[in-house]
Amino acid sequence: MNKKALILIDIQNDYFPGGKMELKKSKVAGKNAAKVLNFFREKKLPIIHVQHESVKDGSTFFISGTYGMEFHSLVKPEEGEHVIVKHFPNSFRETKLGELLTKLGITDLTIAGMMSNMCVDATTRAAFDFGYSCTVVHDGCAAAALRFNGEKVSDGKVHASFMAALGSVYAKMVSTDDLIDELGSN
């Protein structure tokens, strides 16, 4: 039997307005992630919050002990929900995430968070490689605008590109509403 868990990645204050690494669509993505979180809470399904802590010299955001590193109020963990602190984009790297998922008997991961083009991507690809069935809530994720070869790539195009790439092999892509409708009917 398949057992689901929700993984919320890096939904922290520094990505929101006024933060050190504000993402344009963080509020929308955060609200959608909160809807999914509340659904998982109602269904009493396992929830794992992943929190990035920057330890690299010269880091400018997610600095230990700062407001920016704290989880955003939309998705603050509640008692009984798991918290994993990471220092790399891949939430499995040098953390107890894999151990925790094994202990809980999890086979299927529902993933939302920030950034689509970094930690969501790295974690989803790793999860797939470890044999998990992955679903990414695409409107519960946000990306950063990037530059490549002198060209500016908008946050929307970055997000769409990473979701398209993940959706081609690594994960099923769903909207918040579709996920809730689909899981609610089971």
PDB file of C-alpha atoms in Angstrom:
ATOM      1  CA  MET A   1       0.000   0.000   0.000  1.00  0.00           C
ATOM      2  CA  ASN A   2       1.244   3.471  -0.877  1.00  0.00           C
ATOM      3  CA  LYS A   3       1.784   5.927   1.941  1.00  0.00           C
ATOM      4  CA  LYS A   4       1.911   9.665   1.247  1.00  0.00           C
ATOM      5  CA  ALA A   5       3.801  12.479   2.942  1.00  0.00           C
ATOM      6  CA  LEU A   6       4.006  16.201   2.258  1.00  0.00           C
ATOM      7  CA  ILE A   7       7.403  17.867   1.985  1.00  0.00           C
ATOM      8  CA  LEU A   8       7.415  21.674   2.149  1.00  0.00           C
ATOM      9  CA  ILE A   9      10.803  23.048   1.117  1.00  0.00           C
ATOM     10  CA  ASP A  10      12.268  26.352   2.329  1.00  0.00           C
ATOM     11  CA  ILE A  11       9.078  28.366   2.725  1.00  0.00           C
ATOM     12  CA  GLN A  12      11.001  30.873   4.808  1.00  0.00           C
ATOM     13  CA  ASN A  13      10.726  34.621   5.390  1.00  0.00           C
ATOM     14  CA  ASP A  14      13.741  35.629   3.276  1.00  0.00           C
ATOM     15  CA  TYR A  15      11.824  34.597   0.122  1.00  0.00           C
ATOM     16  CA  PHE A  16       8.862  36.866   0.934  1.00  0.00           C
ATOM     17  CA  PRO A  17       8.444  40.647   0.564  1.00  0.00           C
ATOM     18  CA  GLY A  18      11.061  42.421   2.656  1.00  0.00           C
ATOM     19  CA  GLY A  19      13.277  39.335   2.753  1.00  0.00           C
ATOM     20  CA  LYS A  20      16.889  39.129   1.604  1.00  0.00           C
ATOM     21  CA  MET A  21      16.039  36.956  -1.466  1.00  0.00           C
ATOM     22  CA  GLU A  22      12.475  37.963  -2.318  1.00  0.00           C
ATOM     23  CA  LEU A  23      10.792  35.894  -5.008  1.00  0.00           C
ATOM     24  CA  LYS A  24       8.087  37.619  -7.090  1.00  0.00           C
ATOM     25  CA  LYS A  25       5.477  34.874  -6.691  1.00  0.00           C
ATOM     26  CA  SER A  26       6.318  33.835  -3.116  1.00  0.00           C
ATOM     27  CA  LYS A  27       3.004  35.022  -1.656  1.00  0.00           C
ATOM     28  CA  VAL A  28       0.902  33.121  -4.194  1.00  0.00           C
ATOM     29  CA  ALA A  29       3.035  29.983  -3.878  1.00  0.00           C
ATOM     30  CA  GLY A  30       3.030  30.274  -0.079  1.00  0.00           C
ATOM     31  CA  LYS A  31      -0.771  30.537   0.061  1.00  0.00           C
ATOM     32  CA  ASN A  32      -1.148  27.489  -2.179  1.00  0.00           C
ATOM     33  CA  ALA A  33       1.385  25.525  -0.119  1.00  0.00           C
ATOM     34  CA  ALA A  34      -0.607  26.489   2.991  1.00  0.00           C
ATOM     35  CA  LYS A  35      -3.800  25.061   1.410  1.00  0.00           C
ATOM     36  CA  VAL A  36      -2.002  21.775   0.731  1.00  0.00           C
ATOM     37  CA  LEU A  37      -0.541  21.799   4.245  1.00  0.00           C
ATOM     38  CA  ASN A  38      -3.979  22.305   5.792  1.00  0.00           C
ATOM     39  CA  PHE A  39      -5.395  19.483   3.651  1.00  0.00           C
ATOM     40  CA  PHE A  40      -2.635  17.101   4.826  1.00  0.00           C
ATOM     41  CA  ARG A  41      -3.287  18.192   8.416  1.00  0.00           C
ATOM     42  CA  GLU A  42      -7.027  17.470   8.054  1.00  0.00           C
ATOM     43  CA  LYS A  43      -6.263  14.027   6.594  1.00  0.00           C
ATOM     44  CA  LYS A  44      -3.677  13.406   9.353  1.00  0.00           C
ATOM     45  CA  LEU A  45      -1.022  12.556   6.769  1.00  0.00           C
ATOM     46  CA  PRO A  46       2.698  12.964   7.567  1.00  0.00           C
ATOM     47  CA  ILE A  47       4.166  16.434   7.051  1.00  0.00           C
ATOM     48  CA  ILE A  48       7.834  17.317   6.761  1.00  0.00           C
ATOM     49  CA  HIS A  49       9.040  20.922   6.769  1.00  0.00           C
ATOM     50  CA  VAL A  50      12.497  21.476   5.282  1.00  0.00           C
ATOM     51  CA  GLN A  51      14.377  24.561   6.413  1.00  0.00           C
ATOM     52  CA  HIS A  52      17.530  25.866   4.770  1.00  0.00           C
ATOM     53  CA  GLU A  53      20.271  27.261   6.985  1.00  0.00           C
ATOM     54  CA  SER A  54      23.143  28.966   5.157  1.00  0.00           C
ATOM     55  CA  VAL A  55      26.549  28.004   6.512  1.00  0.00           C
ATOM     56  CA  LYS A  56      28.677  28.988   3.516  1.00  0.00           C
ATOM     57  CA  ASP A  57      30.993  31.972   4.012  1.00  0.00           C
ATOM     58  CA  GLY A  58      29.519  35.051   2.374  1.00  0.00           C
ATOM     59  CA  SER A  59      25.910  33.839   2.516  1.00  0.00           C
ATOM     60  CA  THR A  60      23.449  36.706   2.435  1.00  0.00           C
ATOM     61  CA  PHE A  61      20.172  34.985   3.361  1.00  0.00           C
ATOM     62  CA  PHE A  62      18.850  32.147   5.553  1.00  0.00           C
ATOM     63  CA  ILE A  63      21.420  33.110   8.163  1.00  0.00           C
ATOM     64  CA  SER A  64      21.093  31.195  11.426  1.00  0.00           C
ATOM     65  CA  GLY A  65      19.199  33.063  14.134  1.00  0.00           C
ATOM     66  CA  THR A  66      17.638  35.614  11.770  1.00  0.00           C
ATOM     67  CA  TYR A  67      13.986  36.320  11.073  1.00  0.00           C
ATOM     68  CA  GLY A  68      14.655  35.536   7.422  1.00  0.00           C
ATOM     69  CA  MET A  69      15.550  31.925   8.212  1.00  0.00           C
ATOM     70  CA  GLU A  70      12.306  31.308  10.119  1.00  0.00           C
ATOM     71  CA  PHE A  71       9.390  29.518   8.467  1.00  0.00           C
ATOM     72  CA  HIS A  72       6.830  31.906   7.009  1.00  0.00           C
ATOM     73  CA  SER A  73       3.672  32.312   9.133  1.00  0.00           C
ATOM     74  CA  LEU A  74       1.572  30.682   6.382  1.00  0.00           C
ATOM     75  CA  VAL A  75       3.239  27.309   6.966  1.00  0.00           C
ATOM     76  CA  LYS A  76       4.675  27.293  10.479  1.00  0.00           C
ATOM     77  CA  PRO A  77       5.139  23.723  11.714  1.00  0.00           C
ATOM     78  CA  GLU A  78       2.744  22.459  14.348  1.00  0.00           C
ATOM     79  CA  GLU A  79       3.468  19.980  17.100  1.00  0.00           C
ATOM     80  CA  GLY A  80       4.045  16.505  15.695  1.00  0.00           C
ATOM     81  CA  GLU A  81       5.189  17.749  12.284  1.00  0.00           C
ATOM     82  CA  HIS A  82       8.750  16.929  11.330  1.00  0.00           C
ATOM     83  CA  VAL A  83      11.416  19.562  10.649  1.00  0.00           C
ATOM     84  CA  ILE A  84      14.579  18.831   8.683  1.00  0.00           C
ATOM     85  CA  VAL A  85      17.340  21.455   8.577  1.00  0.00           C
ATOM     86  CA  LYS A  86      19.543  21.344   5.494  1.00  0.00           C
ATOM     87  CA  HIS A  87      22.610  23.157   4.201  1.00  0.00           C
ATOM     88  CA  PHE A  88      22.471  22.134   0.514  1.00  0.00           C
ATOM     89  CA  PRO A  89      19.805  22.396  -2.228  1.00  0.00           C
ATOM     90  CA  ASN A  90      19.071  18.643  -2.077  1.00  0.00           C
ATOM     91  CA  SER A  91      16.989  18.033   1.066  1.00  0.00           C
ATOM     92  CA  PHE A  92      18.410  14.492   1.340  1.00  0.00           C
ATOM     93  CA  ARG A  93      22.074  15.541   1.365  1.00  0.00           C
ATOM     94  CA  GLU A  94      23.607  15.223   4.839  1.00  0.00           C
ATOM     95  CA  THR A  95      20.181  15.172   6.537  1.00  0.00           C
ATOM     96  CA  LYS A  96      17.982  12.531   8.139  1.00  0.00           C
ATOM     97  CA  LEU A  97      15.215  12.935   5.526  1.00  0.00           C
ATOM     98  CA  GLY A  98      15.739   9.537   3.899  1.00  0.00           C
ATOM     99  CA  GLU A  99      15.896   7.845   7.305  1.00  0.00           C
ATOM    100  CA  LEU A 100      12.689   9.560   8.406  1.00  0.00           C
ATOM    101  CA  LEU A 101      10.801   8.589   5.235  1.00  0.00           C
ATOM    102  CA  THR A 102      11.911   4.967   5.648  1.00  0.00           C
ATOM    103  CA  LYS A 103      10.882   4.959   9.315  1.00  0.00           C
ATOM    104  CA  LEU A 104       7.443   6.334   8.377  1.00  0.00           C
ATOM    105  CA  GLY A 105       7.052   3.835   5.508  1.00  0.00           C
ATOM    106  CA  ILE A 106       6.544   6.610   2.953  1.00  0.00           C
ATOM    107  CA  THR A 107       6.405   5.694  -0.746  1.00  0.00           C
ATOM    108  CA  ASP A 108       4.784   8.798  -2.295  1.00  0.00           C
ATOM    109  CA  LEU A 109       5.932  12.387  -1.831  1.00  0.00           C
ATOM    110  CA  THR A 110       3.922  15.526  -2.451  1.00  0.00           C
ATOM    111  CA  ILE A 111       6.353  18.420  -2.813  1.00  0.00           C
ATOM    112  CA  ALA A 112       5.916  22.200  -2.741  1.00  0.00           C
ATOM    113  CA  GLY A 113       8.215  25.063  -1.878  1.00  0.00           C
ATOM    114  CA  MET A 114      10.959  27.335  -2.993  1.00  0.00           C
ATOM    115  CA  MET A 115      12.866  27.688  -5.234  1.00  0.00           C
ATOM    116  CA  SER A 116      11.544  25.737  -8.207  1.00  0.00           C
ATOM    117  CA  ASN A 117      14.907  26.109  -9.926  1.00  0.00           C
ATOM    118  CA  MET A 118      17.062  25.042  -7.003  1.00  0.00           C
ATOM    119  CA  CYS A 119      15.905  23.135  -3.918  1.00  0.00           C
ATOM    120  CA  VAL A 120      12.575  21.860  -5.296  1.00  0.00           C
ATOM    121  CA  ASP A 121      14.373  20.610  -8.396  1.00  0.00           C
ATOM    122  CA  ALA A 122      17.302  19.023  -6.517  1.00  0.00           C
ATOM    123  CA  THR A 123      15.081  17.349  -3.927  1.00  0.00           C
ATOM    124  CA  THR A 124      12.546  16.006  -6.447  1.00  0.00           C
ATOM    125  CA  ARG A 125      15.252  14.516  -8.662  1.00  0.00           C
ATOM    126  CA  ALA A 126      16.952  12.898  -5.665  1.00  0.00           C
ATOM    127  CA  ALA A 127      13.639  11.534  -4.352  1.00  0.00           C
ATOM    128  CA  PHE A 128      12.882   9.993  -7.754  1.00  0.00           C
ATOM    129  CA  ASP A 129      16.369   8.440  -7.854  1.00  0.00           C
ATOM    130  CA  PHE A 130      15.745   6.970  -4.391  1.00  0.00           C
ATOM    131  CA  GLY A 131      12.576   5.302  -5.718  1.00  0.00           C
ATOM    132  CA  TYR A 132       9.858   7.611  -4.404  1.00  0.00           C
ATOM    133  CA  SER A 133       6.806   8.424  -6.472  1.00  0.00           C
ATOM    134  CA  CYS A 134       6.775  12.239  -6.612  1.00  0.00           C
ATOM    135  CA  THR A 135       4.029  14.787  -7.148  1.00  0.00           C
ATOM    136  CA  VAL A 136       4.965  18.464  -7.378  1.00  0.00           C
ATOM    137  CA  VAL A 137       2.341  21.104  -6.629  1.00  0.00           C
ATOM    138  CA  HIS A 138       3.463  23.513  -9.338  1.00  0.00           C
ATOM    139  CA  ASP A 139       1.486  26.518  -8.115  1.00  0.00           C
ATOM    140  CA  GLY A 140       2.831  25.925  -4.597  1.00  0.00           C
ATOM    141  CA  CYS A 141       6.361  26.657  -5.835  1.00  0.00           C
ATOM    142  CA  ALA A 142       8.162  29.859  -6.846  1.00  0.00           C
ATOM    143  CA  ALA A 143      11.308  30.513  -8.850  1.00  0.00           C
ATOM    144  CA  ALA A 144      13.907  33.244  -9.171  1.00  0.00           C
ATOM    145  CA  ALA A 145      14.662  35.175 -12.340  1.00  0.00           C
ATOM    146  CA  LEU A 146      18.037  34.154 -13.745  1.00  0.00           C
ATOM    147  CA  ARG A 147      20.625  35.305 -16.265  1.00  0.00           C
ATOM    148  CA  PHE A 148      22.261  33.026 -18.802  1.00  0.00           C
ATOM    149  CA  ASN A 149      24.690  33.923 -21.556  1.00  0.00           C
ATOM    150  CA  GLY A 150      23.770  37.599 -21.269  1.00  0.00           C
ATOM    151  CA  GLU A 151      20.039  36.931 -21.418  1.00  0.00           C
ATOM    152  CA  LYS A 152      17.623  37.665 -18.584  1.00  0.00           C
ATOM    153  CA  VAL A 153      15.177  34.816 -17.981  1.00  0.00           C
ATOM    154  CA  SER A 154      12.014  35.850 -16.094  1.00  0.00           C
ATOM    155  CA  ASP A 155      10.913  34.036 -12.952  1.00  0.00           C
ATOM    156  CA  GLY A 156       7.843  32.750 -14.812  1.00  0.00           C
ATOM    157  CA  LYS A 157       9.914  31.247 -17.616  1.00  0.00           C
ATOM    158  CA  VAL A 158      12.394  29.753 -15.144  1.00  0.00           C
ATOM    159  CA  HIS A 159       9.520  28.218 -13.161  1.00  0.00           C
ATOM    160  CA  ALA A 160       7.814  26.847 -16.283  1.00  0.00           C
ATOM    161  CA  SER A 161      11.071  25.379 -17.596  1.00  0.00           C
ATOM    162  CA  PHE A 162      11.891  23.594 -14.351  1.00  0.00           C
ATOM    163  CA  MET A 163       8.339  22.306 -13.886  1.00  0.00           C
ATOM    164  CA  ALA A 164       8.314  21.057 -17.503  1.00  0.00           C
ATOM    165  CA  ALA A 165      11.644  19.276 -17.001  1.00  0.00           C
ATOM    166  CA  LEU A 166      10.579  17.673 -13.710  1.00  0.00           C
ATOM    167  CA  GLY A 167       7.202  16.747 -15.173  1.00  0.00           C
ATOM    168  CA  SER A 168       8.751  14.957 -18.125  1.00  0.00           C
ATOM    169  CA  VAL A 169      10.217  12.135 -15.981  1.00  0.00           C
ATOM    170  CA  TYR A 170      10.659  12.889 -12.295  1.00  0.00           C
ATOM    171  CA  ALA A 171       7.235  13.898 -11.002  1.00  0.00           C
ATOM    172  CA  LYS A 172       3.564  14.275 -11.711  1.00  0.00           C
ATOM    173  CA  MET A 173       2.669  17.970 -11.913  1.00  0.00           C
ATOM    174  CA  VAL A 174      -0.580  19.138 -10.302  1.00  0.00           C
ATOM    175  CA  SER A 175      -2.202  22.379  -9.224  1.00  0.00           C
ATOM    176  CA  THR A 176      -3.218  22.902  -5.613  1.00  0.00           C
ATOM    177  CA  ASP A 177      -6.929  22.546  -6.383  1.00  0.00           C
ATOM    178  CA  ASP A 178      -6.454  19.442  -8.534  1.00  0.00           C
ATOM    179  CA  LEU A 179      -4.353  17.767  -5.830  1.00  0.00           C
ATOM    180  CA  ILE A 180      -6.959  18.455  -3.149  1.00  0.00           C
ATOM    181  CA  ASP A 181      -9.776  17.253  -5.422  1.00  0.00           C
ATOM    182  CA  GLU A 182      -7.854  14.099  -6.354  1.00  0.00           C
ATOM    183  CA  LEU A 183      -6.763  13.185  -2.814  1.00  0.00           C
ATOM    184  CA  GLY A 184     -10.074  14.244  -1.303  1.00  0.00           C
ATOM    185  CA  SER A 185     -11.964  11.763  -3.451  1.00  0.00           C
ATOM    186  CA  ASN A 186      -9.797   8.829  -2.222  1.00  0.00           C
TER     187      ASN A 186
END
